[in-house]
PDB file of C-alpha atoms in Angstrom:
ATOM      1  CA  MET A1487     -73.310 -96.981 114.096  1.00  0.00           C
ATOM      2  CA  SER A1488     -70.012 -95.733 115.462  1.00  0.00           C
ATOM      3  CA  SER A1489     -68.941 -93.355 118.195  1.00  0.00           C
ATOM      4  CA  ASN A1490     -66.289 -90.645 118.163  1.00  0.00           C
ATOM      5  CA  PRO A1491     -65.013 -89.597 121.577  1.00  0.00           C
ATOM      6  CA  THR A1492     -63.545 -86.185 122.299  1.00  0.00           C
ATOM      7  CA  SER A1493     -61.496 -85.074 125.248  1.00  0.00           C
ATOM      8  CA  SER A1494     -63.968 -82.531 126.617  1.00  0.00           C
ATOM      9  CA  SER A1495     -67.321 -83.767 125.325  1.00  0.00           C
ATOM     10  CA  PRO A1496     -69.453 -86.896 125.760  1.00  0.00           C
ATOM     11  CA  VAL A1497     -68.999 -89.721 123.269  1.00  0.00           C
ATOM     12  CA  LYS A1498     -71.268 -88.908 120.324  1.00  0.00           C
ATOM     13  CA  SER A1499     -72.967 -91.527 118.153  1.00  0.00           C
ATOM     14  CA  THR A1500     -72.533 -90.992 114.416  1.00  0.00           C
ATOM     15  CA  GLY A1501     -73.752 -92.666 111.235  1.00  0.00           C
ATOM     16  CA  LEU A1502     -77.338 -92.722 112.503  1.00  0.00           C
ATOM     17  CA  HIS A1503     -79.063 -91.965 109.187  1.00  0.00           C
ATOM     18  CA  THR A1504     -79.157 -93.204 105.611  1.00  0.00           C
ATOM     19  CA  GLY A1505     -79.303 -90.922 102.578  1.00  0.00           C
ATOM     20  CA  ALA A1506     -79.338 -87.141 102.424  1.00  0.00           C
ATOM     21  CA  ILE A1507     -80.209 -85.335 105.633  1.00  0.00           C
ATOM     22  CA  LYS A1508     -83.662 -83.761 105.451  1.00  0.00           C
ATOM     23  CA  PRO A1509     -86.820 -83.697 107.594  1.00  0.00           C
ATOM     24  CA  GLY A1510     -87.998 -87.303 107.976  1.00  0.00           C
ATOM     25  CA  VAL A1511     -84.665 -88.833 106.920  1.00  0.00           C
ATOM     26  CA  ALA A1512     -84.508 -92.618 107.405  1.00  0.00           C
ATOM     27  CA  LYS A1513     -82.439 -93.997 110.290  1.00  0.00           C
ATOM     28  CA  LYS A1514     -80.305 -97.135 110.161  1.00  0.00           C
ATOM     29  CA  ASP A1515     -81.915 -98.623 113.270  1.00  0.00           C
ATOM     30  CA  PRO A1516     -85.022 -96.675 114.343  1.00  0.00           C
ATOM     31  CA  ILE A1517     -86.692 -97.541 117.631  1.00  0.00           C
ATOM     32  CA  LEU A1518     -89.696 -95.256 117.063  1.00  0.00           C
ATOM     33  CA  ILE A1519     -91.345 -94.347 113.742  1.00  0.00           C
ATOM     34  CA  ALA A1520     -94.234 -91.923 113.219  1.00  0.00           C
ATOM     35  CA  ASP A1521     -96.128 -91.394 109.945  1.00  0.00           C
ATOM     36  CA  HIS A1522     -98.674 -88.661 109.108  1.00  0.00           C
ATOM     37  CA  VAL A1523     -99.440 -87.947 112.774  1.00  0.00           C
ATOM     38  CA  LYS A1524    -101.839 -85.029 113.007  1.00  0.00           C
ATOM     39  CA  ARG A1525    -103.602 -83.427 115.971  1.00  0.00           C
ATOM     40  CA  GLN A1526    -106.092 -80.612 115.687  1.00  0.00           C
ATOM     41  CA  PHE A1527    -107.816 -78.593 118.405  1.00  0.00           C
ATOM     42  CA  GLY A1528    -110.736 -77.024 116.607  1.00  0.00           C
ATOM     43  CA  GLY A1529    -109.218 -75.080 113.736  1.00  0.00           C
ATOM     44  CA  LEU A1530    -105.714 -75.135 115.234  1.00  0.00           C
ATOM     45  CA  VAL A1531    -103.314 -77.748 113.880  1.00  0.00           C
ATOM     46  CA  ALA A1532    -100.997 -78.430 116.836  1.00  0.00           C
ATOM     47  CA  VAL A1533     -99.086 -81.363 115.291  1.00  0.00           C
ATOM     48  CA  ASP A1534     -98.706 -82.308 111.640  1.00  0.00           C
ATOM     49  CA  VAL A1535     -95.704 -84.643 111.391  1.00  0.00           C
ATOM     50  CA  GLU A1536     -95.390 -86.300 108.002  1.00  0.00           C
ATOM     51  CA  HIS A1537     -92.607 -88.733 108.922  1.00  0.00           C
ATOM     52  CA  VAL A1538     -89.999 -88.970 111.655  1.00  0.00           C
ATOM     53  CA  GLU A1539     -87.737 -91.722 112.997  1.00  0.00           C
ATOM     54  CA  ILE A1540     -85.893 -91.847 116.318  1.00  0.00           C
ATOM     55  CA  PRO A1541     -82.495 -93.619 116.200  1.00  0.00           C
ATOM     56  CA  ARG A1542     -81.851 -96.427 118.670  1.00  0.00           C
ATOM     57  CA  ASN A1543     -79.180 -96.164 121.421  1.00  0.00           C
ATOM     58  CA  ALA A1544     -78.704 -92.449 120.832  1.00  0.00           C
ATOM     59  CA  ILE A1545     -79.696 -89.178 122.483  1.00  0.00           C
ATOM     60  CA  THR A1546     -82.082 -87.190 120.289  1.00  0.00           C
ATOM     61  CA  ALA A1547     -83.143 -83.633 121.115  1.00  0.00           C
ATOM     62  CA  LEU A1548     -86.528 -82.330 120.005  1.00  0.00           C
ATOM     63  CA  ILE A1549     -86.284 -78.549 119.836  1.00  0.00           C
ATOM     64  CA  GLY A1550     -88.403 -75.669 118.623  1.00  0.00           C
ATOM     65  CA  PRO A1551     -90.005 -72.439 119.850  1.00  0.00           C
ATOM     66  CA  ASN A1552     -92.831 -72.398 122.378  1.00  0.00           C
ATOM     67  CA  GLY A1553     -96.051 -73.583 120.732  1.00  0.00           C
ATOM     68  CA  ALA A1554     -94.219 -75.713 118.151  1.00  0.00           C
ATOM     69  CA  GLY A1555     -96.147 -78.831 119.236  1.00  0.00           C
ATOM     70  CA  LYS A1556     -93.318 -80.693 121.000  1.00  0.00           C
ATOM     71  CA  THR A1557     -95.159 -81.647 124.184  1.00  0.00           C
ATOM     72  CA  THR A1558     -98.349 -82.434 122.250  1.00  0.00           C
ATOM     73  CA  PHE A1559     -96.287 -84.750 120.036  1.00  0.00           C
ATOM     74  CA  PHE A1560     -94.892 -86.415 123.190  1.00  0.00           C
ATOM     75  CA  ASN A1561     -98.444 -86.895 124.485  1.00  0.00           C
ATOM     76  CA  LEU A1562     -99.530 -88.517 121.224  1.00  0.00           C
ATOM     77  CA  LEU A1563     -96.583 -90.915 121.075  1.00  0.00           C
ATOM     78  CA  THR A1564     -97.026 -92.073 124.670  1.00  0.00           C
ATOM     79  CA  GLY A1565    -100.800 -92.554 124.725  1.00  0.00           C
ATOM     80  CA  PHE A1566    -101.707 -89.475 126.784  1.00  0.00           C
ATOM     81  CA  ASP A1567    -103.582 -87.989 123.819  1.00  0.00           C
ATOM     82  CA  THR A1568    -105.111 -89.338 120.612  1.00  0.00           C
ATOM     83  CA  PRO A1569    -104.273 -87.968 117.148  1.00  0.00           C
ATOM     84  CA  ASN A1570    -106.878 -87.221 114.518  1.00  0.00           C
ATOM     85  CA  GLU A1571    -104.918 -89.395 112.104  1.00  0.00           C
ATOM     86  CA  GLY A1572    -101.595 -91.143 111.669  1.00  0.00           C
ATOM     87  CA  THR A1573     -99.671 -94.248 112.659  1.00  0.00           C
ATOM     88  CA  TRP A1574     -96.667 -94.733 114.906  1.00  0.00           C
ATOM     89  CA  SER A1575     -94.767 -97.772 116.140  1.00  0.00           C
ATOM     90  CA  PHE A1576     -92.263 -98.685 118.842  1.00  0.00           C
ATOM     91  CA  ASN A1577     -89.897-101.589 118.172  1.00  0.00           C
ATOM     92  CA  GLY A1578     -92.052-102.478 115.171  1.00  0.00           C
ATOM     93  CA  LYS A1579     -95.269-102.667 117.226  1.00  0.00           C
ATOM     94  CA  SER A1580     -98.089-100.227 116.553  1.00  0.00           C
ATOM     95  CA  LEU A1581     -98.961 -97.893 119.433  1.00  0.00           C
ATOM     96  CA  ALA A1582    -102.222 -96.652 117.913  1.00  0.00           C
ATOM     97  CA  LYS A1583    -105.045 -96.804 120.476  1.00  0.00           C
ATOM     98  CA  VAL A1584    -102.672 -98.252 123.111  1.00  0.00           C
ATOM     99  CA  SER A1585    -103.266 -96.845 126.607  1.00  0.00           C
ATOM    100  CA  ALA A1586    -100.479 -94.872 128.281  1.00  0.00           C
ATOM    101  CA  PHE A1587     -99.893 -97.498 130.984  1.00  0.00           C
ATOM    102  CA  LYS A1588     -99.579-100.230 128.360  1.00  0.00           C
ATOM    103  CA  VAL A1589     -97.138 -98.106 126.365  1.00  0.00           C
ATOM    104  CA  ALA A1590     -95.037 -97.809 129.535  1.00  0.00           C
ATOM    105  CA  ARG A1591     -95.085-101.572 130.059  1.00  0.00           C
ATOM    106  CA  MET A1592     -93.824-102.023 126.501  1.00  0.00           C
ATOM    107  CA  GLY A1593     -90.672-100.107 127.449  1.00  0.00           C
ATOM    108  CA  LEU A1594     -91.465 -96.534 126.389  1.00  0.00           C
ATOM    109  CA  ILE A1595     -91.410 -94.218 129.413  1.00  0.00           C
ATOM    110  CA  ARG A1596     -91.858 -90.449 129.578  1.00  0.00           C
ATOM    111  CA  THR A1597     -91.410 -87.754 132.194  1.00  0.00           C
ATOM    112  CA  PHE A1598     -93.241 -84.442 132.363  1.00  0.00           C
ATOM    113  CA  GLN A1599     -92.262 -80.806 132.258  1.00  0.00           C
ATOM    114  CA  LEU A1600     -94.265 -80.355 135.455  1.00  0.00           C
ATOM    115  CA  THR A1601     -93.247 -83.295 137.609  1.00  0.00           C
ATOM    116  CA  LYS A1602     -95.859 -85.862 138.586  1.00  0.00           C
ATOM    117  CA  ALA A1603     -94.378 -86.993 141.910  1.00  0.00           C
ATOM    118  CA  LEU A1604     -97.089 -87.796 144.478  1.00  0.00           C
ATOM    119  CA  GLY A1605     -96.326 -85.234 147.176  1.00  0.00           C
ATOM    120  CA  LEU A1606     -98.043 -86.993 150.091  1.00  0.00           C
ATOM    121  CA  LEU A1607     -96.161 -90.248 149.510  1.00  0.00           C
ATOM    122  CA  THR A1608     -92.564 -90.771 150.561  1.00  0.00           C
ATOM    123  CA  VAL A1609     -89.769 -90.770 148.026  1.00  0.00           C
ATOM    124  CA  MET A1610     -89.429 -94.550 148.425  1.00  0.00           C
ATOM    125  CA  ASP A1611     -93.159 -95.114 147.906  1.00  0.00           C
ATOM    126  CA  ASN A1612     -93.036 -92.995 144.745  1.00  0.00           C
ATOM    127  CA  MET A1613     -90.227 -95.207 143.472  1.00  0.00           C
ATOM    128  CA  LYS A1614     -92.095 -98.428 144.237  1.00  0.00           C
ATOM    129  CA  LEU A1615     -95.129 -97.181 142.311  1.00  0.00           C
ATOM    130  CA  GLY A1616     -92.992 -97.208 139.174  1.00  0.00           C
ATOM    131  CA  SER A1617     -92.352-100.931 139.392  1.00  0.00           C
ATOM    132  CA  THR A1618     -94.334-103.439 137.359  1.00  0.00           C
ATOM    133  CA  SER A1619     -95.184-107.132 137.731  1.00  0.00           C
ATOM    134  CA  GLN A1620     -95.864-107.019 141.479  1.00  0.00           C
ATOM    135  CA  PRO A1621     -98.136-110.016 142.184  1.00  0.00           C
ATOM    136  CA  GLY A1622     -99.291-108.420 145.440  1.00  0.00           C
ATOM    137  CA  GLU A1623    -101.267-105.855 143.457  1.00  0.00           C
ATOM    138  CA  ARG A1624    -103.810-108.544 142.580  1.00  0.00           C
ATOM    139  CA  LEU A1625    -106.591-108.802 145.134  1.00  0.00           C
ATOM    140  CA  GLY A1626    -106.403-112.559 145.594  1.00  0.00           C
ATOM    141  CA  ALA A1627    -102.615-112.724 145.842  1.00  0.00           C
ATOM    142  CA  SER A1628    -102.488-109.791 148.266  1.00  0.00           C
ATOM    143  CA  LEU A1629    -104.079-112.015 150.932  1.00  0.00           C
ATOM    144  CA  PHE A1630    -101.064-114.336 150.921  1.00  0.00           C
ATOM    145  CA  PRO A1631     -97.811-112.519 151.778  1.00  0.00           C
ATOM    146  CA  PHE A1632     -95.654-115.493 150.793  1.00  0.00           C
ATOM    147  CA  VAL A1633     -96.756-114.872 147.176  1.00  0.00           C
ATOM    148  CA  TRP A1634     -95.472-111.289 146.969  1.00  0.00           C
ATOM    149  CA  LYS A1635     -92.955-110.753 149.817  1.00  0.00           C
ATOM    150  CA  LYS A1636     -89.906-111.832 147.790  1.00  0.00           C
ATOM    151  CA  LYS A1637     -90.851-109.576 144.872  1.00  0.00           C
ATOM    152  CA  ASP A1638     -91.471-106.706 147.277  1.00  0.00           C
ATOM    153  CA  ARG A1639     -87.940-107.063 148.684  1.00  0.00           C
ATOM    154  CA  GLU A1640     -86.524-107.080 145.153  1.00  0.00           C
ATOM    155  CA  ILE A1641     -88.437-103.876 144.362  1.00  0.00           C
ATOM    156  CA  ASP A1642     -87.135-102.256 147.569  1.00  0.00           C
ATOM    157  CA  ASP A1643     -83.555-103.163 146.691  1.00  0.00           C
ATOM    158  CA  LYS A1644     -83.882-101.879 143.127  1.00  0.00           C
ATOM    159  CA  ALA A1645     -85.486 -98.622 144.287  1.00  0.00           C
ATOM    160  CA  MET A1646     -82.744 -98.082 146.861  1.00  0.00           C
ATOM    161  CA  ASP A1647     -80.006 -98.704 144.286  1.00  0.00           C
ATOM    162  CA  LEU A1648     -81.547 -96.100 141.987  1.00  0.00           C
ATOM    163  CA  LEU A1649     -81.994 -93.579 144.802  1.00  0.00           C
ATOM    164  CA  LYS A1650     -78.319 -93.976 145.671  1.00  0.00           C
ATOM    165  CA  ARG A1651     -77.357 -93.462 142.017  1.00  0.00           C
ATOM    166  CA  PHE A1652     -79.425 -90.269 141.902  1.00  0.00           C
ATOM    167  CA  LYS A1653     -78.196 -89.189 145.359  1.00  0.00           C
ATOM    168  CA  LEU A1654     -81.697 -89.232 146.823  1.00  0.00           C
ATOM    169  CA  ASP A1655     -81.178 -92.097 149.266  1.00  0.00           C
ATOM    170  CA  ALA A1656     -80.999 -89.703 152.242  1.00  0.00           C
ATOM    171  CA  LYS A1657     -84.492 -88.476 151.273  1.00  0.00           C
ATOM    172  CA  LYS A1658     -86.110 -91.898 150.967  1.00  0.00           C
ATOM    173  CA  ASP A1659     -88.414 -91.420 153.970  1.00  0.00           C
ATOM    174  CA  ASP A1660     -89.241 -87.771 153.223  1.00  0.00           C
ATOM    175  CA  PHE A1661     -92.469 -86.770 151.545  1.00  0.00           C
ATOM    176  CA  ALA A1662     -91.965 -86.003 147.865  1.00  0.00           C
ATOM    177  CA  ALA A1663     -93.618 -82.611 148.437  1.00  0.00           C
ATOM    178  CA  SER A1664     -90.594 -81.556 150.516  1.00  0.00           C
ATOM    179  CA  LEU A1665     -88.158 -81.985 147.606  1.00  0.00           C
ATOM    180  CA  SER A1666     -86.848 -79.089 145.555  1.00  0.00           C
ATOM    181  CA  GLY A1667     -87.827 -78.750 141.894  1.00  0.00           C
ATOM    182  CA  GLY A1668     -84.528 -80.257 140.779  1.00  0.00           C
ATOM    183  CA  GLN A1669     -84.816 -83.152 143.215  1.00  0.00           C
ATOM    184  CA  ARG A1670     -88.310 -83.913 141.921  1.00  0.00           C
ATOM    185  CA  LYS A1671     -86.895 -84.060 138.375  1.00  0.00           C
ATOM    186  CA  LEU A1672     -84.308 -86.544 139.633  1.00  0.00           C
ATOM    187  CA  LEU A1673     -86.999 -88.559 141.410  1.00  0.00           C
ATOM    188  CA  GLU A1674     -89.152 -88.704 138.296  1.00  0.00           C
ATOM    189  CA  MET A1675     -86.206 -89.857 136.188  1.00  0.00           C
ATOM    190  CA  ALA A1676     -85.224 -92.471 138.784  1.00  0.00           C
ATOM    191  CA  ARG A1677     -88.813 -93.732 139.022  1.00  0.00           C
ATOM    192  CA  ALA A1678     -88.948 -94.071 135.242  1.00  0.00           C
ATOM    193  CA  LEU A1679     -86.013 -96.481 135.418  1.00  0.00           C
ATOM    194  CA  MET A1680     -87.916 -98.825 137.732  1.00  0.00           C
ATOM    195  CA  THR A1681     -89.559-100.275 134.597  1.00  0.00           C
ATOM    196  CA  ASP A1682     -86.233-100.997 132.798  1.00  0.00           C
ATOM    197  CA  PRO A1683     -87.294 -98.945 129.745  1.00  0.00           C
ATOM    198  CA  GLU A1684     -85.771 -99.078 126.276  1.00  0.00           C
ATOM    199  CA  LEU A1685     -86.781 -95.527 125.332  1.00  0.00           C
ATOM    200  CA  VAL A1686     -86.915 -92.662 127.834  1.00  0.00           C
ATOM    201  CA  MET A1687     -88.683 -89.464 126.755  1.00  0.00           C
ATOM    202  CA  LEU A1688     -87.875 -86.401 128.873  1.00  0.00           C
ATOM    203  CA  ASP A1689     -89.997 -83.261 128.549  1.00  0.00           C
ATOM    204  CA  GLU A1690     -87.790 -80.260 129.396  1.00  0.00           C
ATOM    205  CA  PRO A1691     -85.734 -82.016 132.087  1.00  0.00           C
ATOM    206  CA  MET A1692     -83.841 -78.803 132.920  1.00  0.00           C
ATOM    207  CA  ALA A1693     -86.867 -76.515 133.259  1.00  0.00           C
ATOM    208  CA  GLY A1694     -86.903 -74.825 136.664  1.00  0.00           C
ATOM    209  CA  VAL A1695     -83.834 -76.703 137.890  1.00  0.00           C
ATOM    210  CA  ASN A1696     -81.297 -74.997 140.132  1.00  0.00           C
ATOM    211  CA  PRO A1697     -77.991 -74.619 138.242  1.00  0.00           C
ATOM    212  CA  ALA A1698     -76.314 -76.628 141.003  1.00  0.00           C
ATOM    213  CA  LEU A1699     -78.296 -79.709 139.912  1.00  0.00           C
ATOM    214  CA  THR A1700     -78.000 -79.138 136.172  1.00  0.00           C
ATOM    215  CA  GLU A1701     -74.687 -80.967 135.844  1.00  0.00           C
ATOM    216  CA  SER A1702     -76.056 -83.907 137.829  1.00  0.00           C
ATOM    217  CA  LEU A1703     -79.077 -84.181 135.526  1.00  0.00           C
ATOM    218  CA  LEU A1704     -76.843 -84.006 132.460  1.00  0.00           C
ATOM    219  CA  GLU A1705     -74.696 -86.849 133.755  1.00  0.00           C
ATOM    220  CA  HIS A1706     -77.768 -88.970 134.451  1.00  0.00           C
ATOM    221  CA  ILE A1707     -79.122 -88.410 130.928  1.00  0.00           C
ATOM    222  CA  LEU A1708     -75.757 -89.433 129.482  1.00  0.00           C
ATOM    223  CA  GLY A1709     -75.817 -92.413 131.839  1.00  0.00           C
ATOM    224  CA  LEU A1710     -79.077 -93.638 130.279  1.00  0.00           C
ATOM    225  CA  LYS A1711     -77.353 -93.964 126.921  1.00  0.00           C
ATOM    226  CA  LYS A1712     -74.342 -95.698 128.486  1.00  0.00           C
ATOM    227  CA  ALA A1713     -76.769 -98.199 130.025  1.00  0.00           C
ATOM    228  CA  GLY A1714     -78.076 -99.067 126.539  1.00  0.00           C
ATOM    229  CA  MET A1715     -81.219 -96.950 126.529  1.00  0.00           C
ATOM    230  CA  THR A1716     -82.462 -94.510 123.893  1.00  0.00           C
ATOM    231  CA  VAL A1717     -83.254 -90.945 124.954  1.00  0.00           C
ATOM    232  CA  LEU A1718     -85.586 -88.425 123.305  1.00  0.00           C
ATOM    233  CA  PHE A1719     -85.787 -85.113 125.130  1.00  0.00           C
ATOM    234  CA  VAL A1720     -87.366 -81.684 124.677  1.00  0.00           C
ATOM    235  CA  GLU A1721     -85.104 -78.779 125.598  1.00  0.00           C
ATOM    236  CA  HIS A1722     -84.701 -75.042 124.991  1.00  0.00           C
ATOM    237  CA  ASP A1723     -81.128 -74.764 126.262  1.00  0.00           C
ATOM    238  CA  MET A1724     -79.104 -74.932 123.048  1.00  0.00           C
ATOM    239  CA  HIS A1725     -75.802 -75.258 124.920  1.00  0.00           C
ATOM    240  CA  MET A1726     -77.106 -78.434 126.562  1.00  0.00           C
ATOM    241  CA  VAL A1727     -78.412 -79.725 123.231  1.00  0.00           C
ATOM    242  CA  ARG A1728     -75.063 -79.242 121.533  1.00  0.00           C
ATOM    243  CA  HIS A1729     -73.272 -80.841 124.469  1.00  0.00           C
ATOM    244  CA  ILE A1730     -75.156 -84.134 124.818  1.00  0.00           C
ATOM    245  CA  ALA A1731     -77.384 -84.705 121.764  1.00  0.00           C
ATOM    246  CA  ASP A1732     -76.297 -87.080 118.992  1.00  0.00           C
ATOM    247  CA  TRP A1733     -79.162 -85.999 116.748  1.00  0.00           C
ATOM    248  CA  VAL A1734     -81.530 -83.026 116.691  1.00  0.00           C
ATOM    249  CA  ILE A1735     -85.078 -82.761 115.338  1.00  0.00           C
ATOM    250  CA  VAL A1736     -86.575 -79.291 114.965  1.00  0.00           C
ATOM    251  CA  MET A1737     -90.315 -78.584 115.086  1.00  0.00           C
ATOM    252  CA  ALA A1738     -92.102 -75.362 114.155  1.00  0.00           C
ATOM    253  CA  GLU A1739     -95.856 -74.833 113.811  1.00  0.00           C
ATOM    254  CA  GLY A1740     -96.411 -78.539 114.451  1.00  0.00           C
ATOM    255  CA  ARG A1741     -94.127 -79.747 111.651  1.00  0.00           C
ATOM    256  CA  VAL A1742     -90.615 -81.135 111.490  1.00  0.00           C
ATOM    257  CA  VAL A1743     -88.596 -78.500 109.632  1.00  0.00           C
ATOM    258  CA  ALA A1744     -85.037 -79.777 110.104  1.00  0.00           C
ATOM    259  CA  GLU A1745     -82.970 -82.711 111.373  1.00  0.00           C
ATOM    260  CA  GLY A1746     -79.308 -83.555 111.748  1.00  0.00           C
ATOM    261  CA  ASP A1747     -76.123 -83.187 113.745  1.00  0.00           C
ATOM    262  CA  PRO A1748     -76.545 -80.553 116.501  1.00  0.00           C
ATOM    263  CA  HIS A1749     -73.847 -78.214 115.206  1.00  0.00           C
ATOM    264  CA  GLU A1750     -75.078 -78.387 111.608  1.00  0.00           C
ATOM    265  CA  VAL A1751     -78.728 -77.973 112.569  1.00  0.00           C
ATOM    266  CA  MET A1752     -77.967 -74.754 114.443  1.00  0.00           C
ATOM    267  CA  LYS A1753     -76.759 -73.258 111.134  1.00  0.00           C
ATOM    268  CA  ASN A1754     -79.904 -74.316 109.238  1.00  0.00           C
ATOM    269  CA  PRO A1755     -81.962 -71.315 108.011  1.00  0.00           C
ATOM    270  CA  ALA A1756     -85.192 -73.103 109.026  1.00  0.00           C
ATOM    271  CA  VAL A1757     -83.932 -73.341 112.596  1.00  0.00           C
ATOM    272  CA  ILE A1758     -82.812 -69.722 112.619  1.00  0.00           C
ATOM    273  CA  ASP A1759     -86.271 -68.753 111.355  1.00  0.00           C
ATOM    274  CA  ALA A1760     -87.951 -70.888 114.014  1.00  0.00           C
ATOM    275  CA  TYR A1761     -86.073 -69.063 116.751  1.00  0.00           C
ATOM    276  CA  LEU A1762     -86.485 -65.648 115.085  1.00  0.00           C
ATOM    277  CA  GLY A1763     -82.826 -65.174 114.313  1.00  0.00           C
ATOM    278  CA  SER A1764     -81.241 -63.335 111.436  1.00  0.00           C
ATOM    279  CA  HIS A1765     -83.997 -64.443 109.011  1.00  0.00           C
ATOM    280  CA  GLN A1766     -86.873 -63.062 111.068  1.00  0.00           C
ATOM    281  CA  ASP A1767     -88.051 -61.152 108.012  1.00  0.00           C
ATOM    282  CA  THR A1768     -89.064 -64.463 106.394  1.00  0.00           C
ATOM    283  CA  ASP A1769     -92.481 -65.811 107.377  1.00  0.00           C
ATOM    284  CA  LEU A1770     -92.120 -69.112 109.248  1.00  0.00           C
ATOM    285  CA  GLY A1771     -95.194 -70.378 107.431  1.00  0.00           C
ATOM    286  CA  ALA A1772     -93.168 -70.420 104.234  1.00  0.00           C
ATOM    287  CA  VAL A1773     -90.515 -72.570 105.907  1.00  0.00           C
ATOM    288  CA  THR A1774     -93.042 -75.117 107.167  1.00  0.00           C
ATOM    289  CA  GLY A1775     -94.917 -75.154 103.856  1.00  0.00           C
ATOM    290  CA  ARG A1776     -98.187 -73.848 105.273  1.00  0.00           C
ATOM    291  CA  ILE A1777     -98.203 -70.823 103.001  1.00  0.00           C
ATOM    292  CA  THR A1778     -96.655 -69.854  99.703  1.00  0.00           C
ATOM    293  CA  LEU A1779     -95.321 -66.350  99.547  1.00  0.00           C
ATOM    294  CA  PRO A1780     -96.103 -64.446  96.356  1.00  0.00           C
ATOM    295  CA  LYS A1781     -93.121 -63.634  94.209  1.00  0.00           C
ATOM    296  CA  LEU A1782     -92.297 -59.979  94.258  1.00  0.00           C
ATOM    297  CA  PRO A1783     -91.803 -58.274  90.901  1.00  0.00           C
ATOM    298  CA  LYS A1784     -88.199 -57.511  90.095  1.00  0.00           C
ATOM    299  CA  GLU A1785     -87.197 -53.902  90.325  1.00  0.00           C
ATOM    300  CA  LYS A1786     -86.421 -52.287  87.006  1.00  0.00           C
TER     301      LYS A1786
END
């Protein structure tokens, strides 16, 4: 895998795939692989992903119209929901039937479109909740401060370093409920890093964020990659996707309909159909393979 820098854009990773680019194309070094993952709600098929791989040490955007199944797919991969069928693995280890908290401990962390900060706890306390391996959380050990005090100081220092990086250190003693929507997004991203994850999954990180904080969030997402992490994010802002994503995966009606370089994907007819562009006269079901359109007789 190589990187090609440009003067005005972030360094983009290239050479991520092997073979012809198509939905489900193999990656040279995948960190996450999903096969035949399907989720139904009654008669509605929300997710039906035949095969997809997420490249390691790259920023991958998962895009698609509302109702395409992106967030449901996130929930399935991270243990917040259970598929009707399918297998998926992280770093070669199966995640089937693994609880969400165990998935997080394995190094796969996700954030939410609607932030999950605990409003009646301080910003610092929210950060400390994200840490793992605190011996003081065990009932017996909690009775002996000498067992957990050193670790607690280490957690404090790490949380403070992250709050400074995300420019939230001045808010450390404020209740999380007092933060703006953008600041809560920053807090959730900072808290996710308390676990030293390998893969960070961000569900619409820019949704509801004041434009003044957008650039800061972009820089932090790029910073995750620079720190050696892999990023998979859901986003509707195509300008942002083109700017920071190394690879793009497109979902429509629960299926992966296109993959590839951001600029090339935007020209793909399946993507144009998904967003009701110039091919809106073509039924999206035909693109995803759910229906077969009858052939019209040729005019004489």
